[in-house]
mmCIF file of C-alpha atoms in Angstrom:
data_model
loop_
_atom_site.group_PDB
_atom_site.id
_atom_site.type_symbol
_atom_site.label_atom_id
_atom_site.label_comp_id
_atom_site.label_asym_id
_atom_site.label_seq_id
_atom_site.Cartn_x
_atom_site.Cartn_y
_atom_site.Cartn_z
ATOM 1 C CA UNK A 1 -13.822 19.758 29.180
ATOM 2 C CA UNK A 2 -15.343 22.978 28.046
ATOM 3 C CA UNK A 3 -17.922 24.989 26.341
ATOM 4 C CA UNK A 4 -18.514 25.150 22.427
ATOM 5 C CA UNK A 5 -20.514 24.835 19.096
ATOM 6 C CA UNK A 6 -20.168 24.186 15.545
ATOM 7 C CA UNK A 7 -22.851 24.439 12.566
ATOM 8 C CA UNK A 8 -22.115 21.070 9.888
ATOM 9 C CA UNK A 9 -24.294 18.636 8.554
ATOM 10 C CA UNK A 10 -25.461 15.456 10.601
ATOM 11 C CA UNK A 11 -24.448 12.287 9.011
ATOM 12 C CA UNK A 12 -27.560 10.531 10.050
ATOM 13 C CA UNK A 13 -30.188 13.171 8.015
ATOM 14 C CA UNK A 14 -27.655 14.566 5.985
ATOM 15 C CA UNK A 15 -29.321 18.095 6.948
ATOM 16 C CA UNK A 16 -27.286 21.028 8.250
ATOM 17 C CA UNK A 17 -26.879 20.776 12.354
ATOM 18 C CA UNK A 18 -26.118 23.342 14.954
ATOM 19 C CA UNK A 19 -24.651 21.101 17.938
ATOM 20 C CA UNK A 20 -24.063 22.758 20.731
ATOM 21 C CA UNK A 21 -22.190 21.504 24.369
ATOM 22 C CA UNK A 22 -21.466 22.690 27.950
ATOM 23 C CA UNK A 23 -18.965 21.044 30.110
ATOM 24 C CA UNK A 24 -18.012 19.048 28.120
ATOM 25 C CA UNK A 25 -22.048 17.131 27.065
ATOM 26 C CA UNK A 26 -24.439 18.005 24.484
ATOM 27 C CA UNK A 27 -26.440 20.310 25.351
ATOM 28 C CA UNK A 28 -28.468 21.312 21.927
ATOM 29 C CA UNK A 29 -28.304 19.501 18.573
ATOM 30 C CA UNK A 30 -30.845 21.688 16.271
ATOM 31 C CA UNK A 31 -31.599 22.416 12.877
ATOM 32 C CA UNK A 32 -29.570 24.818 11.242
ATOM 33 C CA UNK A 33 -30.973 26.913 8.354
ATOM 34 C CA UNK A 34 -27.619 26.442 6.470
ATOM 35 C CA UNK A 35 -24.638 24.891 6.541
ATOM 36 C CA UNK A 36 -21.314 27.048 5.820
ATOM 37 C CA UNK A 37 -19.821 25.731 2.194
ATOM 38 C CA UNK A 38 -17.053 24.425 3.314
ATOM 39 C CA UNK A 39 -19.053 22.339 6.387
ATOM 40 C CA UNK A 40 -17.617 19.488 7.953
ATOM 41 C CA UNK A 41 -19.781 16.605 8.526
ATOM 42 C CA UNK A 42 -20.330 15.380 11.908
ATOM 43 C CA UNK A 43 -20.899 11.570 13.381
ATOM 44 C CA UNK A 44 -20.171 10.071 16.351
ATOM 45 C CA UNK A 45 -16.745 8.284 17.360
ATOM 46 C CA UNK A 46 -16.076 5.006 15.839
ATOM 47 C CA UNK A 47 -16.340 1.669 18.140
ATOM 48 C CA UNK A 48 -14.648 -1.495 17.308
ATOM 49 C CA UNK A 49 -15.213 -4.688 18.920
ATOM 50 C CA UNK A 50 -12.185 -6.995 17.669
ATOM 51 C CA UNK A 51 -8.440 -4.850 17.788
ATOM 52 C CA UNK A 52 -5.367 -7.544 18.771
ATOM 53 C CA UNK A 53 -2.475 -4.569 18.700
ATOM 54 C CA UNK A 54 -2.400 -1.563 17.082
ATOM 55 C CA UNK A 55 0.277 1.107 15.837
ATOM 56 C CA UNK A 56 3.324 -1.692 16.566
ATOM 57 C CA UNK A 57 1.769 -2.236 19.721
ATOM 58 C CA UNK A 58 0.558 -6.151 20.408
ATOM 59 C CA UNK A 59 -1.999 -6.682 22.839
ATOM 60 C CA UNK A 60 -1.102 -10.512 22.995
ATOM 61 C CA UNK A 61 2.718 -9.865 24.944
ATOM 62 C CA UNK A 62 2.922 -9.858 28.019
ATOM 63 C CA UNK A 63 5.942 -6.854 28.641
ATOM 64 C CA UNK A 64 3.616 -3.898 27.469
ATOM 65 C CA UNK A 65 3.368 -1.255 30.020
ATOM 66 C CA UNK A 66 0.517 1.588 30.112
ATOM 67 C CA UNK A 67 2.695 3.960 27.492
ATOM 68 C CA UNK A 68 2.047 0.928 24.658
ATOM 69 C CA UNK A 69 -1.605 1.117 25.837
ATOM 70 C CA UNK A 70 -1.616 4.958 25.154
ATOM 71 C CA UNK A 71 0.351 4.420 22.240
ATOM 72 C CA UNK A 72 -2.082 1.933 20.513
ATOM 73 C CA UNK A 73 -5.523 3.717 21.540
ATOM 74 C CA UNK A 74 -3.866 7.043 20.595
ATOM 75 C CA UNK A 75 -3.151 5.468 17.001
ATOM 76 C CA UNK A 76 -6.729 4.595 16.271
ATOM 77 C CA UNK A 77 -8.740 7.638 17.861
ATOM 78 C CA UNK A 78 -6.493 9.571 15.467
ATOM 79 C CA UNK A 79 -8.192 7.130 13.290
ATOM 80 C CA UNK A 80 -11.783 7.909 14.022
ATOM 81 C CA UNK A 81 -12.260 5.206 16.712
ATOM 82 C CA UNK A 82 -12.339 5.851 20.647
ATOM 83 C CA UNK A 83 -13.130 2.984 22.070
ATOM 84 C CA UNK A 84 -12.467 -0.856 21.729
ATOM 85 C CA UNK A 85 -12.933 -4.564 22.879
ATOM 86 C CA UNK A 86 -9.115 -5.251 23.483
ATOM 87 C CA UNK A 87 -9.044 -8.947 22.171
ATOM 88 C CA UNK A 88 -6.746 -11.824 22.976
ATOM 89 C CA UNK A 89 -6.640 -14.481 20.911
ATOM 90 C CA UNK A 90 -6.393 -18.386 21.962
ATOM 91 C CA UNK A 91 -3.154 -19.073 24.121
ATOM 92 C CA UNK A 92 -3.243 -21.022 27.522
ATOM 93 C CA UNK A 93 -5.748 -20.597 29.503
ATOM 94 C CA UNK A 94 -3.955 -19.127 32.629
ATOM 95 C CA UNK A 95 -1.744 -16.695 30.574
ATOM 96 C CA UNK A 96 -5.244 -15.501 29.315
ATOM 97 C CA UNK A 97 -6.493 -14.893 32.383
ATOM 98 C CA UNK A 98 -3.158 -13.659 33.324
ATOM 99 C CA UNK A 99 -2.989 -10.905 30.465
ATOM 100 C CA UNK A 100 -6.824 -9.742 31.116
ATOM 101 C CA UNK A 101 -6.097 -8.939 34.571
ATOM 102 C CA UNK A 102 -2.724 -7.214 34.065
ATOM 103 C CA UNK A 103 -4.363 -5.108 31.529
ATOM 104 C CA UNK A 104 -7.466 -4.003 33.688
ATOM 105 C CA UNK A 105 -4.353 -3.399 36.595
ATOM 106 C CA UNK A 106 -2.443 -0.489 33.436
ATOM 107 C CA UNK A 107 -5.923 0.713 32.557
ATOM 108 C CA UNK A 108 -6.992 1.710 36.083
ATOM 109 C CA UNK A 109 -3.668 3.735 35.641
ATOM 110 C CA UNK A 110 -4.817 5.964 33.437
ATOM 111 C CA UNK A 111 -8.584 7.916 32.435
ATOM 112 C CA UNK A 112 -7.807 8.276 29.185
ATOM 113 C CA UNK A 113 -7.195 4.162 28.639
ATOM 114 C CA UNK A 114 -10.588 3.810 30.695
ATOM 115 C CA UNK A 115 -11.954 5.358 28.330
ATOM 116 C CA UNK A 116 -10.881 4.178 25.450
ATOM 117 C CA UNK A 117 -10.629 0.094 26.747
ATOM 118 C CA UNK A 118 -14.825 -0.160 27.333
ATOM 119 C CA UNK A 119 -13.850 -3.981 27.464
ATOM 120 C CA UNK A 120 -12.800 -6.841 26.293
ATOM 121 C CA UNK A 121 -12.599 -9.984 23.579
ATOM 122 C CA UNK A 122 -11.708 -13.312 24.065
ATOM 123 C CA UNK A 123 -11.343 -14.979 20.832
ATOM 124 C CA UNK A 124 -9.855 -18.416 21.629
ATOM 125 C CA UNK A 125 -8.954 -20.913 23.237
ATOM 126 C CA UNK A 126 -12.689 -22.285 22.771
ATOM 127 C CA UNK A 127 -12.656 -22.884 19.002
ATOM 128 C CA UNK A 128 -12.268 -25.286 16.133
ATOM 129 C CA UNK A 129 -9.096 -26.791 15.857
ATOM 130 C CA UNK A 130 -10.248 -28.238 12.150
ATOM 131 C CA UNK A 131 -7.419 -26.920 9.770
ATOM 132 C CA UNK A 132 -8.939 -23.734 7.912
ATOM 133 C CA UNK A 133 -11.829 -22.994 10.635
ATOM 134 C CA UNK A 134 -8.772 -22.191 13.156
ATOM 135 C CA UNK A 135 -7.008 -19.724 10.834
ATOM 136 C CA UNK A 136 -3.863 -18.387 12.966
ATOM 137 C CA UNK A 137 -4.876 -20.093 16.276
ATOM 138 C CA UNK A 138 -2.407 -22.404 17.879
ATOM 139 C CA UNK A 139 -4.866 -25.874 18.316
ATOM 140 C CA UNK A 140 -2.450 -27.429 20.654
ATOM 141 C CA UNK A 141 -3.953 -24.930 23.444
ATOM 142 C CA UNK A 142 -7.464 -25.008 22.686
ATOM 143 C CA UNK A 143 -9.974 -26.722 24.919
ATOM 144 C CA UNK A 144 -13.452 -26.964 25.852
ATOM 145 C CA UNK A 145 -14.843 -24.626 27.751
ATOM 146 C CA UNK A 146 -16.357 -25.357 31.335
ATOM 147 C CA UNK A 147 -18.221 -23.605 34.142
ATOM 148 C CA UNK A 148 -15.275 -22.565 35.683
ATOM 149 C CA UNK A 149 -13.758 -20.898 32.791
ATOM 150 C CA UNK A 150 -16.369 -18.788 32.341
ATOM 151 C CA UNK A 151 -16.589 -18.501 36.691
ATOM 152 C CA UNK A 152 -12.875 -17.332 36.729
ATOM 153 C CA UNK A 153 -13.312 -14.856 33.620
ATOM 154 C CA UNK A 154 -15.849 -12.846 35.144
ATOM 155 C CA UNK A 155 -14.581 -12.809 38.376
ATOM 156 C CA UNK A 156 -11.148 -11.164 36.631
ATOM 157 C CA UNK A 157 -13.275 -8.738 34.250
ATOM 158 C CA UNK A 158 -15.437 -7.408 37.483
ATOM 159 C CA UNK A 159 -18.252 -5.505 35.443
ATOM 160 C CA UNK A 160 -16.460 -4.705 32.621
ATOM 161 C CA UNK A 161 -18.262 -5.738 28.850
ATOM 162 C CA UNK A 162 -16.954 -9.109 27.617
ATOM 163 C CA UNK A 163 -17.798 -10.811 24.435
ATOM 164 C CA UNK A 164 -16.164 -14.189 23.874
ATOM 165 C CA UNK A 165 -16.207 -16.116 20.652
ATOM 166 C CA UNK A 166 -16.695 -20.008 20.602
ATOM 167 C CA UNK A 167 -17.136 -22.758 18.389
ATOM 168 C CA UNK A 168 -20.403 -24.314 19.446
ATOM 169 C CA UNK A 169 -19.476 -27.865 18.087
ATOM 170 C CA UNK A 170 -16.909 -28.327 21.039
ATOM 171 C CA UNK A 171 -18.125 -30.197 24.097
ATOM 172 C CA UNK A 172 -19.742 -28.248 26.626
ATOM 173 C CA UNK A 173 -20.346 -25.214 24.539
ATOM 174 C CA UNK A 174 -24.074 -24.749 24.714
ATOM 175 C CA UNK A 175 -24.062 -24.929 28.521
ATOM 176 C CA UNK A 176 -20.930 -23.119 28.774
ATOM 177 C CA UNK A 177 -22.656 -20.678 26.230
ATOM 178 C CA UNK A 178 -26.205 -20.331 28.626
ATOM 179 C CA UNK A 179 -23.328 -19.611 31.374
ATOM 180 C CA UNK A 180 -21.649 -17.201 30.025
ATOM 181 C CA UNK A 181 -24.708 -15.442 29.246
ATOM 182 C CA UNK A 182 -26.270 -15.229 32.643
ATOM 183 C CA UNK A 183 -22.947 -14.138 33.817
ATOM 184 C CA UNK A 184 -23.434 -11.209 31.408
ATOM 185 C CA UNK A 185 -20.850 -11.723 28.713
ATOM 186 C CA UNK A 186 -21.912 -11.331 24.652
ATOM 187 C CA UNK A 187 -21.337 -14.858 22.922
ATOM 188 C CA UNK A 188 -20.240 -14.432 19.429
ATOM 189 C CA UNK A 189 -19.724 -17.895 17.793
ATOM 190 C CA UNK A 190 -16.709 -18.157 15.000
ATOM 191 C CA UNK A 191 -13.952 -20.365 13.721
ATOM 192 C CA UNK A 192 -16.606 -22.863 13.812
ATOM 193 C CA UNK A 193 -17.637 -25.810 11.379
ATOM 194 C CA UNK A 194 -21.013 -26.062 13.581
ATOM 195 C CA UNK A 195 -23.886 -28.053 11.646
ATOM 196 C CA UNK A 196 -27.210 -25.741 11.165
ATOM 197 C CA UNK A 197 -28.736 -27.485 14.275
ATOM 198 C CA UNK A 198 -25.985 -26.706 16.272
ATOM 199 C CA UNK A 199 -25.890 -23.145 14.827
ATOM 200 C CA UNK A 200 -29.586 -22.778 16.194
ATOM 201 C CA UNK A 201 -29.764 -24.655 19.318
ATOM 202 C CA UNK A 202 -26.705 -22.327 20.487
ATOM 203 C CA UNK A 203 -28.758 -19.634 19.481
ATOM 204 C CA UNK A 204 -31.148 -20.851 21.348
ATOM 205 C CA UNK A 205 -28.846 -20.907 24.528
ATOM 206 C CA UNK A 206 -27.772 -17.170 24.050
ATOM 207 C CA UNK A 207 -25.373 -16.769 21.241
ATOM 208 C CA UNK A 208 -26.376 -13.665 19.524
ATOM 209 C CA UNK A 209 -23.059 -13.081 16.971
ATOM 210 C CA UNK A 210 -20.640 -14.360 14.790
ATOM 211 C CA UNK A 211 -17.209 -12.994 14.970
ATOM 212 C CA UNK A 212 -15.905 -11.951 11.248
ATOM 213 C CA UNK A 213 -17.651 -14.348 9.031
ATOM 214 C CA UNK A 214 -15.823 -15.072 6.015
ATOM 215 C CA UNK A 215 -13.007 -15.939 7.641
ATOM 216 C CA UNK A 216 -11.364 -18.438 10.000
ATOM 217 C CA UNK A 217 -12.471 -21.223 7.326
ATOM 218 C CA UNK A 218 -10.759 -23.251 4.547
ATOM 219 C CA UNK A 219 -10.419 -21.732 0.978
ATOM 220 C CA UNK A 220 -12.380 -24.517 -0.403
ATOM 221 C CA UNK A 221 -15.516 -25.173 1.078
ATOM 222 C CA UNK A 222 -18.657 -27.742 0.186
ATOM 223 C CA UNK A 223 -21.103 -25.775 -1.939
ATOM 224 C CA UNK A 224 -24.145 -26.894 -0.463
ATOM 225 C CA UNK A 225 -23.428 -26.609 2.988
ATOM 226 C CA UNK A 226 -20.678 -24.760 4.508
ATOM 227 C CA UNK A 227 -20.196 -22.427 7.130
ATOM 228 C CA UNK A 228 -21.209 -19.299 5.101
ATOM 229 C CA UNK A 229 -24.797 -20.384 4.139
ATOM 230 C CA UNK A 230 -25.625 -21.666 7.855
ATOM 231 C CA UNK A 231 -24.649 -18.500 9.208
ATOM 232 C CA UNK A 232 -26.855 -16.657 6.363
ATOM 233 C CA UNK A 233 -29.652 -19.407 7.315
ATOM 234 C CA UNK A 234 -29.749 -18.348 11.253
ATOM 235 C CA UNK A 235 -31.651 -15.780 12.463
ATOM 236 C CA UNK A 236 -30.522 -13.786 15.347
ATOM 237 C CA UNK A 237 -27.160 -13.326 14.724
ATOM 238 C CA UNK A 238 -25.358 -9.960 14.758
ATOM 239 C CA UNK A 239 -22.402 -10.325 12.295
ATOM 240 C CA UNK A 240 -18.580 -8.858 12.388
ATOM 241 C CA UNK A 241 -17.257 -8.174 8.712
ATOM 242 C CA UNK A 242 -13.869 -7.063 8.268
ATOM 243 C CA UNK A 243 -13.935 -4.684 5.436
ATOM 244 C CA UNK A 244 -10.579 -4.368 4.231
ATOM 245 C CA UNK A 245 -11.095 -5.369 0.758
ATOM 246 C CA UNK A 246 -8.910 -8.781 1.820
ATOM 247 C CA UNK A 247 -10.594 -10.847 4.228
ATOM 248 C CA UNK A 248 -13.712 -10.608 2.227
ATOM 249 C CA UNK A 249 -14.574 -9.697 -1.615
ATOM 250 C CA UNK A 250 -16.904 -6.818 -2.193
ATOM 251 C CA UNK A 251 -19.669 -9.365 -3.885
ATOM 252 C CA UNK A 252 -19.265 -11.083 -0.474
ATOM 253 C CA UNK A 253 -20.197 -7.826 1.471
ATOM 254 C CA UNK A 254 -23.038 -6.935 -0.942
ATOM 255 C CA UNK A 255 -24.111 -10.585 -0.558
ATOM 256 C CA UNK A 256 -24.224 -10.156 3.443
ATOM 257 C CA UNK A 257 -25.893 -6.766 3.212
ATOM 258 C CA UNK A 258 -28.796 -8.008 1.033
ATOM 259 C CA UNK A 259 -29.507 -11.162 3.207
ATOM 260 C CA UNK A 260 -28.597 -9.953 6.683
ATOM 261 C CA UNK A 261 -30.625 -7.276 8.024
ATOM 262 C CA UNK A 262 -29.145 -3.658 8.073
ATOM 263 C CA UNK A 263 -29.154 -3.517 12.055
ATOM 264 C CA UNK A 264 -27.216 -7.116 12.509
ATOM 265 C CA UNK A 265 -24.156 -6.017 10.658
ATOM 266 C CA UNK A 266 -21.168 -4.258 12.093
ATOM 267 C CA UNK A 267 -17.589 -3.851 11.096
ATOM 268 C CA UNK A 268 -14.506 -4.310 12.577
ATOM 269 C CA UNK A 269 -10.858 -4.371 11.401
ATOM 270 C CA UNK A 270 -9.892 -7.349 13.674
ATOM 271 C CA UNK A 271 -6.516 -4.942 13.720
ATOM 272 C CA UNK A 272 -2.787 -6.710 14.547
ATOM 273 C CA UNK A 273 0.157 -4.279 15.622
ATOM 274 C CA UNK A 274 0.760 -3.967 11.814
ATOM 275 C CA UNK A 275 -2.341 -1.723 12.006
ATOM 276 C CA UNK A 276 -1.631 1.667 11.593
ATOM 277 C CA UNK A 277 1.851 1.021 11.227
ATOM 278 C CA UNK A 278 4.659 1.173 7.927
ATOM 279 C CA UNK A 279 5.378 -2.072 6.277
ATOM 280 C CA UNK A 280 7.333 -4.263 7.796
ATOM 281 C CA UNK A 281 7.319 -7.621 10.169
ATOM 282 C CA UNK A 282 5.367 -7.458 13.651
ATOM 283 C CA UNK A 283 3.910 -10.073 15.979
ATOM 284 C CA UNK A 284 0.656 -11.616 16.904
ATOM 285 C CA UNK A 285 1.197 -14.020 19.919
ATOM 286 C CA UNK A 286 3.640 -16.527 19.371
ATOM 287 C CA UNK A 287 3.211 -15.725 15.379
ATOM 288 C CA UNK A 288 5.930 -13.112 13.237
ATOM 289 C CA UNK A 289 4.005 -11.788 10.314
ATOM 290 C CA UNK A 290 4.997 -9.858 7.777
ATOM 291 C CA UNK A 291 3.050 -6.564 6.081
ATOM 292 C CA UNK A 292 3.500 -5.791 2.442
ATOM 293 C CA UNK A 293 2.944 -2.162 1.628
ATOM 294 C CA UNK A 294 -0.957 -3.644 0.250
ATOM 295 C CA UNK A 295 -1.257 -4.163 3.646
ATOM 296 C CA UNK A 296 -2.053 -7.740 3.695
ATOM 297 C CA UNK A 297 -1.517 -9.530 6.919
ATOM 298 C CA UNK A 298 0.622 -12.883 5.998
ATOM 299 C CA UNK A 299 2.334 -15.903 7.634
ATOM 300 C CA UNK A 300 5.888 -15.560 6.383
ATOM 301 C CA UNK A 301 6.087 -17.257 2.839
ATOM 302 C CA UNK A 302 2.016 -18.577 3.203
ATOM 303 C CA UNK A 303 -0.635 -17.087 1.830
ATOM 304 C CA UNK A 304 -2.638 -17.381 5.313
ATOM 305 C CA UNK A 305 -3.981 -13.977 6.518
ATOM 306 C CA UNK A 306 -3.719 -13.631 10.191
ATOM 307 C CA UNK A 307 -5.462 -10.157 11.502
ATOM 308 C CA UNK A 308 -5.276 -6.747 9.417
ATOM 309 C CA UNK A 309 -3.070 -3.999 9.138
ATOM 310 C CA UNK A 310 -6.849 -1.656 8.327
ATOM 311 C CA UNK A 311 -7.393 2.049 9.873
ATOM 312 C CA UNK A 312 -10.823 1.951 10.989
ATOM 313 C CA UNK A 313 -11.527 4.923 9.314
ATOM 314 C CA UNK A 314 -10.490 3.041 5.989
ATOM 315 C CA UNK A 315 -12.591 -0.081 6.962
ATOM 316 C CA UNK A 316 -16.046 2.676 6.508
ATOM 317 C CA UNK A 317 -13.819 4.202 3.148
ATOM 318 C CA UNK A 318 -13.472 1.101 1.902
ATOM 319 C CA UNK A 319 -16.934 -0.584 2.582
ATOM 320 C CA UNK A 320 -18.142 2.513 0.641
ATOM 321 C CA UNK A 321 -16.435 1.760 -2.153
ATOM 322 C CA UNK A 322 -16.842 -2.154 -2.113
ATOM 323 C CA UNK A 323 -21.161 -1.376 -1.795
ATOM 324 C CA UNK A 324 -21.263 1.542 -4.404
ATOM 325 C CA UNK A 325 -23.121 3.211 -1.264
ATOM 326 C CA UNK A 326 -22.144 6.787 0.074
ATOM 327 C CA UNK A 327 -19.781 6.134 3.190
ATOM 328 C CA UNK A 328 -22.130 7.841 5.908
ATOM 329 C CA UNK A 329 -24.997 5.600 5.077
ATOM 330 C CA UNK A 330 -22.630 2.726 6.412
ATOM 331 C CA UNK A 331 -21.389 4.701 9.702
ATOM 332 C CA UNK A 332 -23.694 3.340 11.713
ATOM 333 C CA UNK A 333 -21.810 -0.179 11.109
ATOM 334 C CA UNK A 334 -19.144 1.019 12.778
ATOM 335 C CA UNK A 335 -20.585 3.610 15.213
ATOM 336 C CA UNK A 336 -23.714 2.845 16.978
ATOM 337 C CA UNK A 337 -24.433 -0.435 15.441
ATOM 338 C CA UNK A 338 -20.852 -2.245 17.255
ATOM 339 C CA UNK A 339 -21.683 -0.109 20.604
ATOM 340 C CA UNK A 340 -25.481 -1.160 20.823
ATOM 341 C CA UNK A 341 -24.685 -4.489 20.812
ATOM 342 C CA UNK A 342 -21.805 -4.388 23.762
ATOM 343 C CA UNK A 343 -24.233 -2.646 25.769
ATOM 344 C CA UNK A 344 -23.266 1.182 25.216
ATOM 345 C CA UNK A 345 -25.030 4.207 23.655
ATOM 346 C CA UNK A 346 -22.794 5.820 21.158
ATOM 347 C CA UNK A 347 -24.720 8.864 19.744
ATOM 348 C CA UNK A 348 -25.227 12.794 19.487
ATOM 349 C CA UNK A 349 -28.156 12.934 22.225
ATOM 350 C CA UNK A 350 -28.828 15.556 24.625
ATOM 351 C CA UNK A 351 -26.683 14.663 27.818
ATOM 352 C CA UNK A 352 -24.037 12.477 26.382
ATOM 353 C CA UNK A 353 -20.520 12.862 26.234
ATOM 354 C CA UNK A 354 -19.540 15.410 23.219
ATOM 355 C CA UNK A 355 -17.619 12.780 21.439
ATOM 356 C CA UNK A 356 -18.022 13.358 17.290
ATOM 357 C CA UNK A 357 -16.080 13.258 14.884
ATOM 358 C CA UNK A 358 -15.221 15.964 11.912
ATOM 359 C CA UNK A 359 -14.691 14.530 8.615
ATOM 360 C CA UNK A 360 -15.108 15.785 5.359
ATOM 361 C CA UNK A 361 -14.267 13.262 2.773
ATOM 362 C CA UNK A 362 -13.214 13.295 -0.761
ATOM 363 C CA UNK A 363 -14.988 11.466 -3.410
ATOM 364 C CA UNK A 364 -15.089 8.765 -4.422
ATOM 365 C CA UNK A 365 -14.706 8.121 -0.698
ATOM 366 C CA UNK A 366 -11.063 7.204 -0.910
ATOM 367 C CA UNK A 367 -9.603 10.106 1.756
ATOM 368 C CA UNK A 368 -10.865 11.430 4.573
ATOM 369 C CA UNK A 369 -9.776 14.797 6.737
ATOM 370 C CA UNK A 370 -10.770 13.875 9.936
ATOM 371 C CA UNK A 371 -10.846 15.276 13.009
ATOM 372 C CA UNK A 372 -12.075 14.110 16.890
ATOM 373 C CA UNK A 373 -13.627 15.793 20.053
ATOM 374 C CA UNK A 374 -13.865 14.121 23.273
ATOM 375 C CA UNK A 375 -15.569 15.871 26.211
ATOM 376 C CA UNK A 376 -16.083 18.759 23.777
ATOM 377 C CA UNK A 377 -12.602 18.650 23.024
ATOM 378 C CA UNK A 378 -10.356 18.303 20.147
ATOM 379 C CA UNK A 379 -7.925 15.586 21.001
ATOM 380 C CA UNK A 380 -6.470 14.316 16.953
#
């Protein structure tokens, strides 16, 4: 940690800032009369809530040690993000439990995987087995959840953040769901052909997200009532879009934009090992995929996606270009927006951390220079 300052402009009032920190916190974040010319905008870190692997690194094995940890977390902070949800996807329920526990034993190895591993995301084995509304999932493991899943999963996760995704339709999901909420986890519900009453009532009994809507459904879908339009017709949700320019179209993301409100949005890249990574074939689970230099994410010879291969500082790039909006009025999807909702402030305030990041970015938002301080430090 140490001492330091730097003059740029503040992404939030795009207005030239003087921030200023002391061991490592902020200490001073003032107007500034001017900016230099060739000032670097500043904006906190980057917080995603849904990353299975990263940087050839996949979370879902169970032979990684703490140097794949590094290796992965290292990969996306030099991608503007610095900390995650480490998500693992639907497999049997002891191996779950199994995985979360080995990977809280690594992180306790090291402060900088503390850090950067706020939490976690259990996306599975809860969910629809319907073809389509599973997507990559393996249905021959899934199951209902019960009291004592959601008993043993905080007792492994101590008082670590936890958001779990579930289809609501399954038996046992809306108490499981008022459970799981009193036990202080985030229910996000997703790969889910719930009804609109269903929808609500889980709502009702704490749900308050959906996990990457417009996806984890079929490619044809009823167009008077599908998943899309009950999601659009519930309030209270806070909704995950992965904006990669793949999972959903940029009509789709203008669409969500204008009927979801600005503060229930946030991004994620729902990020494989393929993230971050050349071309090539890597695994998710039990599943080889292959990447194609347009990074799609693809069952071998199918044109099923399964995760993305998307930089989170691409995801806020690419959303920028997809909305016709300038990139740092979306930030806040990916910054504070993600954090808020785990739990976690994730700004420039007096007292916290001196985490930001430097970017100045070319138009029309397609590159970014980027740079990232932790503890008033660079560190990528």
């Amino acid at each position: 940690m140490r001492d330091g300052e730097i003059t740029g402009i503040d992404y939030a009032t795009r207005k030239p800032v003087c921030l200023r920190w002391q061991a490592g916190r902020i200490s001073e974040a003032s107007a500034a009369p001017k900016a230099p010319v060739d000032a670097w905008w500043i904006a906190p870190p980057l917080v995603d809530l849904q990353v299975n692997g990263y940087a050839g690194v996949d979370f879902q094995r169970d032979d990684l040690n703490a140097a794949d940890l590094l290796k992965a977390v290292r990969g996306l902070r030099a991608a503007g993000c610095t900390r995650i949800l480490l998500t693992l996807i639907t497999d049997e329920w002891p191996k779950l439990v199994a995985r979360v526990r080995r990977y809280r034993e690594l992180r306790a190895q090291s402060g900088e995987l503390q850090n950067a591993i706020i939490g976690w995301h259990i996306e599975g084995p809860f969910l629809s087995a319907e073809p389509g509304f599973r997507g990559a999932h393996n249905p021959d493991v899934m199951c209902d959840p019960t009291p004592a899943h959601i008993e043993e999963l905080r007792a492994v996760t101590g008082s670590d953040p936890v958001l779990i995704t579930v289809a609501s339709e399954r038996t046992g999901s809306l108490a499981a769901i008022r459970q799981a909420v009193s036990a202080g986890f985030k229910v996000s519900l997703g790969h889910t052909n719930a009804p609109l009453d269903n929808l609500r009532e889980a709502v009702k009994a704490g749900a308050s997200a959906f996990t990457h809507l417009g996806n984890g459904c079929p490619k044809d879908l009823d167009r008077h009532d599908n998943i899309f339009l009950r999601v659009f017709d519930t309030p209270g949700l806070t909704v995950g879009l992965i904006v990669d320019r793949i999972h959903i179209s940029p009509m789709f993301l203008r669409l969500a934009h204008r009927v979801l409100p600005e503060e229930r949005i946030y991004y994620t890249t729902d990020a494989m090992s393929a993230a971050g990574a050349p071309p090539g074939r890597y695994t998710i689970g039990r599943l080889e995929l292959e990447v194609g230099a347009d990074q799609v994410v693809r069952l071998p010879g199918k044109p099923n996606f399964a995760g993305s291969a998307l930089r989170p500082i691409d995801g806020i790039l690419r959303a920028a270009q997809m909305l016709n909006r300038p990139w740092h009025e979306l930030w806040k999807h990916f910054a504070e927006i993600p954090a808020k909702y785990i739990g976690l402030r994730n700004d420039l305030g007096i007292g916290q951390p001196a985490n930001f990041c430097l970017l100045r970015v070319n138009q029309p938002e397609e590159k970014a220079e980027l740079k990232v301080y932790l503890d008033g430090a660079e560190v990528s």
